[in-house]
Coordinates of C-alpha atoms in Angstrom, one line a residue:
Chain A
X61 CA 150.7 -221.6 113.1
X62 CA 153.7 -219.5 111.4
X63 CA 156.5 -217.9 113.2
X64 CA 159.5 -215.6 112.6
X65 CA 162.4 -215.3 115.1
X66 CA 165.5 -212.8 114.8
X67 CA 167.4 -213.3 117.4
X68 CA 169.7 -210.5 117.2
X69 CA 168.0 -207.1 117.9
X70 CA 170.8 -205.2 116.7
X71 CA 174.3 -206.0 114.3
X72 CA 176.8 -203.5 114.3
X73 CA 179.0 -203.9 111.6
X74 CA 182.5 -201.8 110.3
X75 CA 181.4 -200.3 106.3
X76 CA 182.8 -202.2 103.7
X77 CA 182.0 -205.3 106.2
X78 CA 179.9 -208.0 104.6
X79 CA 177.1 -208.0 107.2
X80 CA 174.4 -210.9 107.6
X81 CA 170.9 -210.4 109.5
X82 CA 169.8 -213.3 111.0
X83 CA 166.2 -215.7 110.7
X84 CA 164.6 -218.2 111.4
X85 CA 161.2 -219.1 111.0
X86 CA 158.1 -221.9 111.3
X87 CA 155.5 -223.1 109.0
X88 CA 152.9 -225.8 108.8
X89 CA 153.4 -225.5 105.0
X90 CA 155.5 -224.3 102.5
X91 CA 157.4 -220.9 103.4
X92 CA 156.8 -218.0 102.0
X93 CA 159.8 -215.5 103.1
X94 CA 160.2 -212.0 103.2
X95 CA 162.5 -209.3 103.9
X96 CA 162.0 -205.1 104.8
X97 CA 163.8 -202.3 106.0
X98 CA 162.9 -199.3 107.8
X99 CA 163.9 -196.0 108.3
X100 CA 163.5 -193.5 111.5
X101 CA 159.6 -192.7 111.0
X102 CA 158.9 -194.1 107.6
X103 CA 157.0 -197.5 106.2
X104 CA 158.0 -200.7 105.8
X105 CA 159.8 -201.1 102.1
X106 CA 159.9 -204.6 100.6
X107 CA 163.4 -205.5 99.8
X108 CA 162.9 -209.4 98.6
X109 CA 161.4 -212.4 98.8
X110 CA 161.3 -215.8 98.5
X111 CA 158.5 -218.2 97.1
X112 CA 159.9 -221.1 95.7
X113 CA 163.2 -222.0 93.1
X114 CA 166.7 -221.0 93.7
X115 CA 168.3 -220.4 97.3
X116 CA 169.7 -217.0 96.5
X117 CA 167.9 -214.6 96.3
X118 CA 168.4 -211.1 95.3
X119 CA 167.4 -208.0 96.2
X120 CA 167.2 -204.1 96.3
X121 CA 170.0 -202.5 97.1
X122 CA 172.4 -205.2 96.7
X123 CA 170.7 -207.6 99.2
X124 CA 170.4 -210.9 99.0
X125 CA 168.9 -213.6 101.4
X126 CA 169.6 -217.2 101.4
X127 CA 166.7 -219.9 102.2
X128 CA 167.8 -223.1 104.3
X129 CA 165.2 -225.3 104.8
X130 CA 167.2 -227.7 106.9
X131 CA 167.8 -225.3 109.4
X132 CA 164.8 -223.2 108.8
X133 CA 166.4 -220.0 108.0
X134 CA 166.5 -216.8 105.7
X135 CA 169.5 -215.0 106.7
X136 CA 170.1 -211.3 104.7
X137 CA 173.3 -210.5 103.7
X138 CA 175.1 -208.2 101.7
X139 CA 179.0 -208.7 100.7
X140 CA 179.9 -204.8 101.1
X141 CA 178.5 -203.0 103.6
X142 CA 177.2 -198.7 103.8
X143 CA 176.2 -196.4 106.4
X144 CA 173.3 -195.9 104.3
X145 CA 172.5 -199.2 105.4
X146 CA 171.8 -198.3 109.0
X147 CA 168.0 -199.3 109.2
X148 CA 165.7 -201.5 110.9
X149 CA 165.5 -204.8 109.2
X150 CA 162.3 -207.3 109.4
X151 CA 162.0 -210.7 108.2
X152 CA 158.4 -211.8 107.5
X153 CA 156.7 -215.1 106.9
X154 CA 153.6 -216.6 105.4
X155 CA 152.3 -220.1 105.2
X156 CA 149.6 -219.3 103.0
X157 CA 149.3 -220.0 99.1
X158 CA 148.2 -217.6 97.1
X159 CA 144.8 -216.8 98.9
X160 CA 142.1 -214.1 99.6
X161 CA 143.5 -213.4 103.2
X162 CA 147.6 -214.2 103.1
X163 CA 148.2 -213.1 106.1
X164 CA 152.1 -212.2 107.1
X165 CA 153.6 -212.6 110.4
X166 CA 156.4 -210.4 110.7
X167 CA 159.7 -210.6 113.0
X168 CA 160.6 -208.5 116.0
X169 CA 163.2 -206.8 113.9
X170 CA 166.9 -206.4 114.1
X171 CA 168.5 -202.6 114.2
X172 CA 171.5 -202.7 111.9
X173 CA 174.2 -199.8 113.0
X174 CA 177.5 -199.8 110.0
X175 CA 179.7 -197.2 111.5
X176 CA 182.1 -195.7 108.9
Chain B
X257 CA 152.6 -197.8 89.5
X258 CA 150.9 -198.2 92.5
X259 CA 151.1 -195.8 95.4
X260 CA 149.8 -195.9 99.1
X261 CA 149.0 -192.4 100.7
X262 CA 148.4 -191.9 104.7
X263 CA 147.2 -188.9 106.1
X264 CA 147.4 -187.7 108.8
X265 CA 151.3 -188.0 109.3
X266 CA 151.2 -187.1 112.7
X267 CA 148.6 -186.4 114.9
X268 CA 148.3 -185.4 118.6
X269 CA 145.0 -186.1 120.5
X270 CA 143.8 -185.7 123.9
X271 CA 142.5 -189.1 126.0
X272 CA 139.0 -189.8 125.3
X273 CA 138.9 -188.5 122.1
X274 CA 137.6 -189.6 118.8
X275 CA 140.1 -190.4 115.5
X276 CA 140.2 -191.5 112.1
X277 CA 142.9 -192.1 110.4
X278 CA 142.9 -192.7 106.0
X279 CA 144.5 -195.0 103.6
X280 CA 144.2 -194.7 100.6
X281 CA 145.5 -197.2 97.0
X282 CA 146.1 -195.9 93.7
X283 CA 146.5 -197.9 90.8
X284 CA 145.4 -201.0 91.6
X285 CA 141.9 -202.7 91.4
X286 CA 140.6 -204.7 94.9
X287 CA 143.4 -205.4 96.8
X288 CA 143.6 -206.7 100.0
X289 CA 144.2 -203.7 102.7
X290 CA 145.8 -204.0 106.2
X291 CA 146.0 -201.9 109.0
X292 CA 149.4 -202.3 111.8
X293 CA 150.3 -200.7 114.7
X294 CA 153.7 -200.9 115.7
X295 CA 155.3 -199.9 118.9
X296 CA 158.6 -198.3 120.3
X297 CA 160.0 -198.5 116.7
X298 CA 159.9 -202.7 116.7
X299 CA 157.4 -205.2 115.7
X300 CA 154.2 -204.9 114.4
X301 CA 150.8 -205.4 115.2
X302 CA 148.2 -206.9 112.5
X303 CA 145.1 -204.9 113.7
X304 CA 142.8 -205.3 110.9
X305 CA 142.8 -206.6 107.2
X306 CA 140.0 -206.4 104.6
X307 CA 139.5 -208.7 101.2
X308 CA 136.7 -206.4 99.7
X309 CA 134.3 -203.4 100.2
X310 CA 132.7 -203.6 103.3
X311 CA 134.7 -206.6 104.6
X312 CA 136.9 -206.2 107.8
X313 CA 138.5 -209.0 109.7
X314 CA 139.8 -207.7 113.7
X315 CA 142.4 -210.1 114.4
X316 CA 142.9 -208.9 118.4
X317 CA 139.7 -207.3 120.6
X318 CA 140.3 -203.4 121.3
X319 CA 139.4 -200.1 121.3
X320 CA 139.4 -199.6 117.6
X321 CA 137.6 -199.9 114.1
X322 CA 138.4 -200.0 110.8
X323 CA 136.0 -199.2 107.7
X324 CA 136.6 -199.5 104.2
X325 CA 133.8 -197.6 102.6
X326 CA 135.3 -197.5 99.2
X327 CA 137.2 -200.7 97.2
X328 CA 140.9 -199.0 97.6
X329 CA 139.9 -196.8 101.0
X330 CA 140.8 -197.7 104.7
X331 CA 139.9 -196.0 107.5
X332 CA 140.7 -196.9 111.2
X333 CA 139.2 -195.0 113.8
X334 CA 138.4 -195.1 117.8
X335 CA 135.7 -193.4 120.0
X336 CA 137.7 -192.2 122.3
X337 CA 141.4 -192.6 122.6
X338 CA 143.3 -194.3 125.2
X339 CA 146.7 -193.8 126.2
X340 CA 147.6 -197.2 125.0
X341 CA 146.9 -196.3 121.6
X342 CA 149.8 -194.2 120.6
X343 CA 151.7 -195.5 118.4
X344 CA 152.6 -195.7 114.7
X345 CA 150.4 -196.9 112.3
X346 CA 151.0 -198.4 108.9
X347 CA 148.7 -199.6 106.3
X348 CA 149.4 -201.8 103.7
X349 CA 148.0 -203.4 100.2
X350 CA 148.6 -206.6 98.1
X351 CA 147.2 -207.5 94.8
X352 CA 145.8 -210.2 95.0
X353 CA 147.6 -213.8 93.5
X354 CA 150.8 -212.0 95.5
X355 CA 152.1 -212.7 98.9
X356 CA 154.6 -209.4 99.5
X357 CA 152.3 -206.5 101.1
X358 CA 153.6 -202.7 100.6
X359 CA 153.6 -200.3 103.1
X360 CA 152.3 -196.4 103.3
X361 CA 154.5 -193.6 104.6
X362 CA 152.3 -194.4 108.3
X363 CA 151.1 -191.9 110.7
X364 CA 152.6 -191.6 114.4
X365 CA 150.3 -191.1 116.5
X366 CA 150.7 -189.8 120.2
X367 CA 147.6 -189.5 122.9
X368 CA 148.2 -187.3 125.8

């Protein structure tokens, strides 16, 4: 069974910060890792993934995330940080290959507050 | 592009009412459609997902349904409300040989 842990449920970082969100996760198989953000009383929008190939990745919005599979993690970062980054981030996981169902199991999510 | 509409956006309904609550796809042939429910603005809640017309998987037991009448139409409705099932709810799609899911706008819903 798949798992997703953030064990931080909120980061409060000073703008121009670089800021890091924090996960970790647990597959049978191969990971397939995710990241969203949120905003007060909106959906979930997909900021990146990862599937297979480099470690980096890059995102929207100048995110990036960085796959670890010796310590099973897929921490987002960003180098600069904005107020306009204040959101409600999830991490997201799926063990599945590309199949009818794929299923994701999402994280408890971590409230990011950058104060100016 | 694709989009994803919800409707209602909000909706306030009495206990022991009935609801029904729409998702609907554009722009994309047979995807795969999920309905979540998330709580006090944190995790969510896989409630339903469907891989075709007519084909709904209920991944925990409760007081709710979910339809989908139409190849890119979702519909999640209850008999009667309870209490417990205010909340906000999000529907989602993924074309299928993808992983990532995108979300709808969702539709907060508060039982009194």
């Amino acid at each position: 069974a798949q798992s997703v842990a953030q064990p931080e449920d909120q980061v409060n970082v000073a703008e121009g910060n670089p800021l890091t969100v924090k996960c970790t996760y647990s597959v049978s198989g191969n990971p397939y890792l995710f990241w969203y953000v949120q905003y007060p009383n909106r959906g979930l929008q997909f900021l990146l993934k990862y599937i297979t190939g480099d470690n980096l990745v890059k995102g929207s919005y100048g995110f990036e995330a960085e796959f670890n599979k010796s310590q099973t993690s897929f921490h987002l970062k960003k180098p600069s940080a904005l107020v306009s980054d204040s959101a409600l981030y999830f991490c997201a996981v799926s063990d599945s290959p590309i199949s009818s169902a794929s299923k994701i199991i999402f994280g408890s999510g971590t409230r990011l507050s950058i104060r100016p | 592009s694709q989009t994803i509409h919800q409707w209602p956006a909000t909706l306030v309904q009495p206990v022991g009412s009935p609801l029904s609550l729409e998702c609907t796809v554009e722009g994309t042939s047979n995807p795969n459609l999920y309905w979540y429910r998330q709580a006090a603005g944190r995790g969510l809640q896989l409630l339903f997902y469907s891989v075709g017309i007519g084909q709904i998987s209920s991944e925990v037991p409760q007081n709710l349904s979910a339809s989908r009448p139409q190849d890119r139409q979702f519909i999640l409705s209850s008999k009667k409300l309870l209490l417990s099932d205010s909340g906000f709810y999000l529907c989602a799609w993924k074309e299928q040989g993808y992983n990532e899911q995108f979300f709808g706008p969702g539709t907060r819903l508060t039982v009194l």
